[in-house]
């Protein structure tokens, strides 16, 4: 049994279309069909039901699929380990990042790219739930986000720093004089909220009572334009405290509620192989001024 046989089988099992599977494998359909036939002959089992209308997995095909995927993952891990032995001179690193982590990424990316110019980085900014789904499919090496509130049994959350949900305002805003605020203090003020699916919004909705009615004027799914709107209009928003780090025009007032605690984490798959480049990226991230500052506050 060859790896190319298993890879062809996995591709066919996922798309259930031999023409499409052949295209993805960059071979002719006849060559692809012959490859599947060779695997079926070797195993002594029919793996697919095929007719002019559809392709479906047989019972044997369904039984083989998870083992084939594990075998291919093991082969990929082996290849990746050999690449790691080349002292991080090549390879790729795919990182999922929630928009709330945008502030801590600039310094890390600049330093990592300076040290390891041969490594190609793929940075994906999406809401946390979508990033976790991609991580579970092994499309990402790790995710930088706040700790998710749901139950993810295959996920490991490694805490980088603690944070807090806060009201973000300009320094000339009436709320800027307060050391902390309650949700009731926001009533009457126009508010721009992070969009549903962003972690700050998830935390906010978990602490809001049915009686709380905010004057929501706009929702945005990216933090940078949301903060720009606050600076330009004087409207207030609700984000993590770290969102305003090194911004002299804005201030963060913590929301007085026990449910507003947030933990900035590196999310990885349990028992998953961790690339040396991923470990090095996280090490550099922990050395950045913004993360070191918040880690220091947490440990004191």
mmCIF file of C-alpha atoms in Angstrom:
data_model
loop_
_atom_site.group_PDB
_atom_site.id
_atom_site.type_symbol
_atom_site.label_atom_id
_atom_site.label_comp_id
_atom_site.label_asym_id
_atom_site.label_seq_id
_atom_site.Cartn_x
_atom_site.Cartn_y
_atom_site.Cartn_z
ATOM 1 C CA UNK A 1 0.000 0.000 0.000
ATOM 2 C CA UNK A 2 1.526 3.305 -1.096
ATOM 3 C CA UNK A 3 0.914 6.751 0.327
ATOM 4 C CA UNK A 4 -0.245 7.974 -3.084
ATOM 5 C CA UNK A 5 -2.976 5.314 -2.998
ATOM 6 C CA UNK A 6 -4.168 6.501 0.406
ATOM 7 C CA UNK A 7 -4.005 10.165 -0.572
ATOM 8 C CA UNK A 8 -6.051 9.503 -3.707
ATOM 9 C CA UNK A 9 -8.582 7.552 -1.671
ATOM 10 C CA UNK A 10 -8.916 10.376 0.900
ATOM 11 C CA UNK A 11 -9.421 13.002 -1.817
ATOM 12 C CA UNK A 12 -12.074 10.856 -3.506
ATOM 13 C CA UNK A 13 -13.802 10.175 -0.172
ATOM 14 C CA UNK A 14 -13.983 13.883 0.598
ATOM 15 C CA UNK A 15 -15.354 15.141 -2.688
ATOM 16 C CA UNK A 16 -17.189 11.968 -3.883
ATOM 17 C CA UNK A 17 -16.510 12.929 -7.465
ATOM 18 C CA UNK A 18 -13.777 11.147 -9.423
ATOM 19 C CA UNK A 19 -13.412 13.926 -12.010
ATOM 20 C CA UNK A 20 -12.906 16.533 -9.300
ATOM 21 C CA UNK A 21 -10.639 14.211 -7.326
ATOM 22 C CA UNK A 22 -8.467 13.612 -10.403
ATOM 23 C CA UNK A 23 -8.245 17.362 -10.975
ATOM 24 C CA UNK A 24 -7.104 17.936 -7.396
ATOM 25 C CA UNK A 25 -4.475 15.208 -7.748
ATOM 26 C CA UNK A 26 -3.351 16.672 -11.101
ATOM 27 C CA UNK A 27 -3.837 13.410 -13.014
ATOM 28 C CA UNK A 28 -6.226 12.197 -15.676
ATOM 29 C CA UNK A 29 -9.474 10.596 -14.567
ATOM 30 C CA UNK A 30 -8.452 7.248 -16.039
ATOM 31 C CA UNK A 31 -5.159 7.315 -14.123
ATOM 32 C CA UNK A 32 -6.998 8.252 -10.948
ATOM 33 C CA UNK A 33 -9.550 5.463 -11.374
ATOM 34 C CA UNK A 34 -6.726 2.983 -11.941
ATOM 35 C CA UNK A 35 -5.044 4.118 -8.706
ATOM 36 C CA UNK A 36 -8.254 3.489 -6.737
ATOM 37 C CA UNK A 37 -8.653 0.120 -8.465
ATOM 38 C CA UNK A 38 -5.096 -0.867 -7.451
ATOM 39 C CA UNK A 39 -5.876 -0.013 -3.821
ATOM 40 C CA UNK A 40 -9.145 -1.971 -3.897
ATOM 41 C CA UNK A 41 -7.359 -4.986 -5.417
ATOM 42 C CA UNK A 42 -4.661 -4.858 -2.761
ATOM 43 C CA UNK A 43 -7.189 -4.658 0.066
ATOM 44 C CA UNK A 44 -9.582 -7.134 -1.518
ATOM 45 C CA UNK A 45 -12.502 -4.792 -0.893
ATOM 46 C CA UNK A 46 -14.612 -2.384 -2.924
ATOM 47 C CA UNK A 47 -14.216 1.097 -1.448
ATOM 48 C CA UNK A 48 -16.700 3.059 -3.573
ATOM 49 C CA UNK A 49 -20.089 2.452 -5.151
ATOM 50 C CA UNK A 50 -19.906 4.143 -8.557
ATOM 51 C CA UNK A 51 -22.532 4.688 -11.218
ATOM 52 C CA UNK A 52 -23.289 7.383 -13.773
ATOM 53 C CA UNK A 53 -25.038 9.544 -11.196
ATOM 54 C CA UNK A 54 -23.097 9.367 -7.939
ATOM 55 C CA UNK A 55 -20.129 8.093 -5.979
ATOM 56 C CA UNK A 56 -20.554 6.863 -2.391
ATOM 57 C CA UNK A 57 -18.362 5.111 0.131
ATOM 58 C CA UNK A 58 -18.943 1.457 0.853
ATOM 59 C CA UNK A 59 -18.842 0.080 4.398
ATOM 60 C CA UNK A 60 -15.194 -0.865 3.770
ATOM 61 C CA UNK A 61 -14.480 2.645 2.508
ATOM 62 C CA UNK A 62 -15.982 4.212 5.618
ATOM 63 C CA UNK A 63 -13.914 1.859 7.766
ATOM 64 C CA UNK A 64 -10.679 2.703 5.943
ATOM 65 C CA UNK A 65 -11.085 6.494 5.874
ATOM 66 C CA UNK A 66 -10.088 7.402 9.474
ATOM 67 C CA UNK A 67 -7.072 5.082 9.348
ATOM 68 C CA UNK A 68 -5.997 6.485 5.996
ATOM 69 C CA UNK A 69 -6.255 10.028 7.356
ATOM 70 C CA UNK A 70 -4.158 9.096 10.398
ATOM 71 C CA UNK A 71 -1.551 7.462 8.179
ATOM 72 C CA UNK A 72 -1.300 10.537 5.949
ATOM 73 C CA UNK A 73 -1.121 12.822 8.983
ATOM 74 C CA UNK A 74 1.699 10.699 10.406
ATOM 75 C CA UNK A 75 3.536 10.932 7.083
ATOM 76 C CA UNK A 76 3.037 14.705 7.012
ATOM 77 C CA UNK A 77 4.302 14.987 10.604
ATOM 78 C CA UNK A 78 7.385 13.000 9.666
ATOM 79 C CA UNK A 79 8.094 15.299 6.740
ATOM 80 C CA UNK A 80 7.540 18.355 8.919
ATOM 81 C CA UNK A 81 9.949 17.082 11.564
ATOM 82 C CA UNK A 82 12.649 16.690 8.907
ATOM 83 C CA UNK A 83 12.023 20.248 7.756
ATOM 84 C CA UNK A 84 12.347 21.440 11.342
ATOM 85 C CA UNK A 85 15.809 19.855 11.470
ATOM 86 C CA UNK A 86 16.880 22.326 8.816
ATOM 87 C CA UNK A 87 17.058 25.011 11.524
ATOM 88 C CA UNK A 88 13.928 26.866 10.491
ATOM 89 C CA UNK A 89 15.384 27.734 7.097
ATOM 90 C CA UNK A 90 12.244 26.731 5.210
ATOM 91 C CA UNK A 91 8.646 25.705 5.672
ATOM 92 C CA UNK A 92 5.317 27.384 6.300
ATOM 93 C CA UNK A 93 3.477 28.518 9.410
ATOM 94 C CA UNK A 94 -0.274 29.103 9.371
ATOM 95 C CA UNK A 95 -1.639 31.158 12.254
ATOM 96 C CA UNK A 96 -5.228 32.043 13.058
ATOM 97 C CA UNK A 97 -5.666 35.384 14.816
ATOM 98 C CA UNK A 98 -8.757 37.062 16.206
ATOM 99 C CA UNK A 99 -9.017 40.780 15.562
ATOM 100 C CA UNK A 100 -8.496 41.534 19.251
ATOM 101 C CA UNK A 101 -4.918 40.238 18.952
ATOM 102 C CA UNK A 102 -4.039 42.627 16.132
ATOM 103 C CA UNK A 103 -2.121 44.937 18.487
ATOM 104 C CA UNK A 104 0.334 42.268 19.646
ATOM 105 C CA UNK A 105 0.952 40.867 16.165
ATOM 106 C CA UNK A 106 2.836 43.767 14.554
ATOM 107 C CA UNK A 107 5.891 43.602 16.784
ATOM 108 C CA UNK A 108 5.984 39.787 16.660
ATOM 109 C CA UNK A 109 5.699 39.565 12.877
ATOM 110 C CA UNK A 110 8.424 42.134 12.324
ATOM 111 C CA UNK A 111 10.892 40.284 14.560
ATOM 112 C CA UNK A 112 10.001 36.781 13.314
ATOM 113 C CA UNK A 113 10.372 37.795 9.667
ATOM 114 C CA UNK A 114 13.722 39.407 10.420
ATOM 115 C CA UNK A 115 15.057 36.256 12.101
ATOM 116 C CA UNK A 116 13.553 33.639 9.762
ATOM 117 C CA UNK A 117 13.216 35.029 6.229
ATOM 118 C CA UNK A 118 12.918 31.539 4.742
ATOM 119 C CA UNK A 119 9.671 30.673 6.525
ATOM 120 C CA UNK A 120 6.467 31.595 4.761
ATOM 121 C CA UNK A 121 3.753 32.914 7.050
ATOM 122 C CA UNK A 122 0.021 32.651 6.461
ATOM 123 C CA UNK A 123 -1.939 34.868 8.886
ATOM 124 C CA UNK A 124 -5.719 34.395 8.933
ATOM 125 C CA UNK A 125 -7.889 36.987 10.721
ATOM 126 C CA UNK A 126 -11.344 35.578 11.430
ATOM 127 C CA UNK A 127 -13.814 35.248 14.338
ATOM 128 C CA UNK A 128 -12.691 32.724 16.933
ATOM 129 C CA UNK A 129 -15.300 30.048 16.163
ATOM 130 C CA UNK A 130 -14.251 29.907 12.502
ATOM 131 C CA UNK A 131 -10.567 29.763 13.445
ATOM 132 C CA UNK A 132 -11.178 26.897 15.893
ATOM 133 C CA UNK A 133 -12.971 24.984 13.134
ATOM 134 C CA UNK A 134 -10.003 25.489 10.817
ATOM 135 C CA UNK A 135 -7.619 24.412 13.562
ATOM 136 C CA UNK A 136 -9.620 21.225 14.130
ATOM 137 C CA UNK A 137 -9.232 20.472 10.407
ATOM 138 C CA UNK A 138 -5.481 21.052 10.783
ATOM 139 C CA UNK A 139 -5.586 23.983 8.385
ATOM 140 C CA UNK A 140 -3.875 26.129 11.040
ATOM 141 C CA UNK A 141 -0.886 25.420 13.257
ATOM 142 C CA UNK A 142 -2.308 27.374 16.198
ATOM 143 C CA UNK A 143 -4.769 30.145 17.026
ATOM 144 C CA UNK A 144 -4.274 33.329 19.022
ATOM 145 C CA UNK A 145 -7.517 34.319 20.714
ATOM 146 C CA UNK A 146 -9.163 34.796 24.049
ATOM 147 C CA UNK A 147 -10.150 31.559 25.775
ATOM 148 C CA UNK A 148 -13.370 30.282 24.165
ATOM 149 C CA UNK A 149 -16.469 30.020 26.333
ATOM 150 C CA UNK A 150 -17.789 26.854 24.722
ATOM 151 C CA UNK A 151 -16.694 23.244 25.205
ATOM 152 C CA UNK A 152 -13.943 22.139 22.837
ATOM 153 C CA UNK A 153 -12.662 18.714 23.969
ATOM 154 C CA UNK A 154 -9.876 18.559 21.349
ATOM 155 C CA UNK A 155 -8.524 22.001 22.213
ATOM 156 C CA UNK A 156 -5.743 23.064 24.577
ATOM 157 C CA UNK A 157 -5.673 26.688 25.758
ATOM 158 C CA UNK A 158 -2.279 27.956 26.936
ATOM 159 C CA UNK A 159 -2.694 31.253 28.782
ATOM 160 C CA UNK A 160 -0.461 34.146 27.680
ATOM 161 C CA UNK A 161 -1.988 36.965 29.709
ATOM 162 C CA UNK A 162 -5.121 38.050 31.520
ATOM 163 C CA UNK A 163 -7.351 40.815 30.245
ATOM 164 C CA UNK A 164 -10.689 42.418 31.053
ATOM 165 C CA UNK A 165 -13.709 43.605 29.091
ATOM 166 C CA UNK A 166 -13.780 47.407 29.127
ATOM 167 C CA UNK A 167 -15.581 50.402 27.737
ATOM 168 C CA UNK A 168 -13.291 52.190 25.254
ATOM 169 C CA UNK A 169 -13.762 55.949 24.946
ATOM 170 C CA UNK A 170 -11.892 59.081 23.990
ATOM 171 C CA UNK A 171 -10.189 60.870 26.857
ATOM 172 C CA UNK A 172 -12.664 63.770 26.587
ATOM 173 C CA UNK A 173 -15.686 61.456 26.983
ATOM 174 C CA UNK A 174 -17.760 61.857 30.196
ATOM 175 C CA UNK A 175 -17.095 58.233 31.164
ATOM 176 C CA UNK A 176 -13.320 58.709 30.921
ATOM 177 C CA UNK A 177 -13.288 60.169 34.453
ATOM 178 C CA UNK A 178 -14.522 56.901 35.973
ATOM 179 C CA UNK A 179 -12.228 54.170 37.293
ATOM 180 C CA UNK A 180 -14.820 51.506 36.401
ATOM 181 C CA UNK A 181 -18.342 51.385 34.986
ATOM 182 C CA UNK A 182 -21.439 49.224 35.122
ATOM 183 C CA UNK A 183 -23.629 48.364 32.178
ATOM 184 C CA UNK A 184 -26.200 50.806 33.539
ATOM 185 C CA UNK A 185 -23.670 53.645 33.140
ATOM 186 C CA UNK A 186 -23.741 53.113 29.359
ATOM 187 C CA UNK A 187 -27.465 53.718 28.990
ATOM 188 C CA UNK A 188 -28.003 56.892 26.988
ATOM 189 C CA UNK A 189 -24.605 56.941 25.322
ATOM 190 C CA UNK A 190 -24.325 55.925 21.647
ATOM 191 C CA UNK A 191 -22.358 52.684 21.343
ATOM 192 C CA UNK A 192 -20.462 50.953 18.540
ATOM 193 C CA UNK A 193 -20.237 47.220 19.200
ATOM 194 C CA UNK A 194 -17.951 44.504 17.893
ATOM 195 C CA UNK A 195 -19.951 42.213 15.617
ATOM 196 C CA UNK A 196 -21.523 38.960 16.766
ATOM 197 C CA UNK A 197 -18.975 36.165 16.802
ATOM 198 C CA UNK A 198 -16.094 38.285 18.077
ATOM 199 C CA UNK A 199 -14.963 37.247 21.539
ATOM 200 C CA UNK A 200 -15.508 40.654 23.158
ATOM 201 C CA UNK A 201 -19.118 40.509 21.915
ATOM 202 C CA UNK A 202 -19.513 36.961 23.269
ATOM 203 C CA UNK A 203 -18.373 38.071 26.723
ATOM 204 C CA UNK A 204 -20.583 41.157 26.582
ATOM 205 C CA UNK A 205 -23.692 39.130 25.746
ATOM 206 C CA UNK A 206 -22.937 36.701 28.575
ATOM 207 C CA UNK A 207 -23.069 39.509 31.176
ATOM 208 C CA UNK A 208 -25.948 41.567 29.799
ATOM 209 C CA UNK A 209 -29.297 41.198 31.497
ATOM 210 C CA UNK A 210 -32.567 41.344 29.614
ATOM 211 C CA UNK A 211 -33.190 44.745 31.168
ATOM 212 C CA UNK A 212 -30.034 46.280 29.683
ATOM 213 C CA UNK A 213 -30.791 48.266 26.545
ATOM 214 C CA UNK A 214 -27.796 49.865 24.864
ATOM 215 C CA UNK A 215 -28.101 52.606 22.264
ATOM 216 C CA UNK A 216 -26.292 50.628 19.564
ATOM 217 C CA UNK A 217 -25.564 52.764 16.522
ATOM 218 C CA UNK A 218 -23.208 50.513 14.571
ATOM 219 C CA UNK A 219 -21.563 47.079 14.622
ATOM 220 C CA UNK A 220 -18.192 46.219 13.062
ATOM 221 C CA UNK A 221 -16.361 42.948 12.593
ATOM 222 C CA UNK A 222 -12.855 44.458 12.766
ATOM 223 C CA UNK A 223 -11.233 46.142 15.743
ATOM 224 C CA UNK A 224 -8.992 48.657 13.949
ATOM 225 C CA UNK A 225 -11.794 50.586 12.153
ATOM 226 C CA UNK A 226 -13.914 50.287 15.285
ATOM 227 C CA UNK A 227 -11.246 52.106 17.316
ATOM 228 C CA UNK A 228 -10.801 54.645 14.513
ATOM 229 C CA UNK A 229 -14.539 55.383 14.706
ATOM 230 C CA UNK A 230 -14.268 55.946 18.467
ATOM 231 C CA UNK A 231 -11.376 58.381 17.958
ATOM 232 C CA UNK A 232 -13.126 60.301 15.177
ATOM 233 C CA UNK A 233 -16.674 60.536 16.550
ATOM 234 C CA UNK A 234 -16.489 60.236 20.338
ATOM 235 C CA UNK A 235 -18.790 57.215 20.348
ATOM 236 C CA UNK A 236 -17.903 54.487 22.876
ATOM 237 C CA UNK A 237 -17.269 50.810 22.248
ATOM 238 C CA UNK A 238 -16.696 47.656 24.292
ATOM 239 C CA UNK A 239 -13.513 45.634 23.807
ATOM 240 C CA UNK A 240 -10.706 44.077 25.795
ATOM 241 C CA UNK A 241 -8.533 46.483 27.771
ATOM 242 C CA UNK A 242 -5.481 45.568 25.698
ATOM 243 C CA UNK A 243 -7.152 46.931 22.549
ATOM 244 C CA UNK A 244 -6.090 50.472 23.553
ATOM 245 C CA UNK A 245 -2.470 49.688 24.453
ATOM 246 C CA UNK A 246 -0.157 52.496 23.330
ATOM 247 C CA UNK A 247 -3.060 54.651 22.125
ATOM 248 C CA UNK A 248 -2.783 58.081 23.744
ATOM 249 C CA UNK A 249 -6.166 59.253 22.466
ATOM 250 C CA UNK A 250 -8.253 56.467 24.009
ATOM 251 C CA UNK A 251 -8.717 54.995 27.458
ATOM 252 C CA UNK A 252 -10.235 51.744 28.713
ATOM 253 C CA UNK A 253 -12.580 51.741 31.712
ATOM 254 C CA UNK A 254 -13.089 48.218 33.128
ATOM 255 C CA UNK A 255 -16.680 47.008 33.344
ATOM 256 C CA UNK A 256 -17.649 46.128 36.910
ATOM 257 C CA UNK A 257 -18.783 42.522 36.536
ATOM 258 C CA UNK A 258 -17.195 39.241 37.585
ATOM 259 C CA UNK A 259 -17.880 37.754 34.168
ATOM 260 C CA UNK A 260 -15.665 40.275 32.349
ATOM 261 C CA UNK A 261 -12.383 38.458 32.945
ATOM 262 C CA UNK A 262 -10.695 37.388 29.702
ATOM 263 C CA UNK A 263 -7.622 35.249 29.054
ATOM 264 C CA UNK A 264 -5.432 35.731 26.011
ATOM 265 C CA UNK A 265 -4.380 32.250 24.885
ATOM 266 C CA UNK A 266 -2.554 30.178 22.341
ATOM 267 C CA UNK A 267 -5.019 27.528 21.149
ATOM 268 C CA UNK A 268 -3.597 24.207 19.940
ATOM 269 C CA UNK A 269 -4.914 20.709 19.297
ATOM 270 C CA UNK A 270 -4.370 18.149 22.036
ATOM 271 C CA UNK A 271 -1.557 15.726 21.221
ATOM 272 C CA UNK A 272 -0.943 17.527 17.937
ATOM 273 C CA UNK A 273 2.562 17.931 16.564
ATOM 274 C CA UNK A 274 3.933 21.424 17.145
ATOM 275 C CA UNK A 275 6.309 22.829 14.585
ATOM 276 C CA UNK A 276 9.543 24.357 15.783
ATOM 277 C CA UNK A 277 8.591 27.507 13.884
ATOM 278 C CA UNK A 278 5.331 27.686 15.879
ATOM 279 C CA UNK A 279 7.222 27.371 19.163
ATOM 280 C CA UNK A 280 9.626 30.097 18.077
ATOM 281 C CA UNK A 281 6.812 32.424 16.976
ATOM 282 C CA UNK A 282 5.086 32.041 20.344
ATOM 283 C CA UNK A 283 8.381 32.615 22.180
ATOM 284 C CA UNK A 284 8.917 35.875 20.286
ATOM 285 C CA UNK A 285 5.297 36.861 20.941
ATOM 286 C CA UNK A 286 5.852 36.438 24.684
ATOM 287 C CA UNK A 287 8.855 38.768 24.469
ATOM 288 C CA UNK A 288 6.899 41.643 22.923
ATOM 289 C CA UNK A 289 6.415 44.725 25.060
ATOM 290 C CA UNK A 290 2.610 44.501 25.070
ATOM 291 C CA UNK A 291 2.450 40.863 26.180
ATOM 292 C CA UNK A 292 5.285 41.208 28.697
ATOM 293 C CA UNK A 293 3.489 44.169 30.238
ATOM 294 C CA UNK A 294 0.241 42.275 30.701
ATOM 295 C CA UNK A 295 1.985 39.112 31.914
ATOM 296 C CA UNK A 296 3.802 41.238 34.466
ATOM 297 C CA UNK A 297 0.545 42.759 35.722
ATOM 298 C CA UNK A 298 -1.005 39.292 35.977
ATOM 299 C CA UNK A 299 1.885 37.787 37.967
ATOM 300 C CA UNK A 300 2.141 40.638 40.450
#
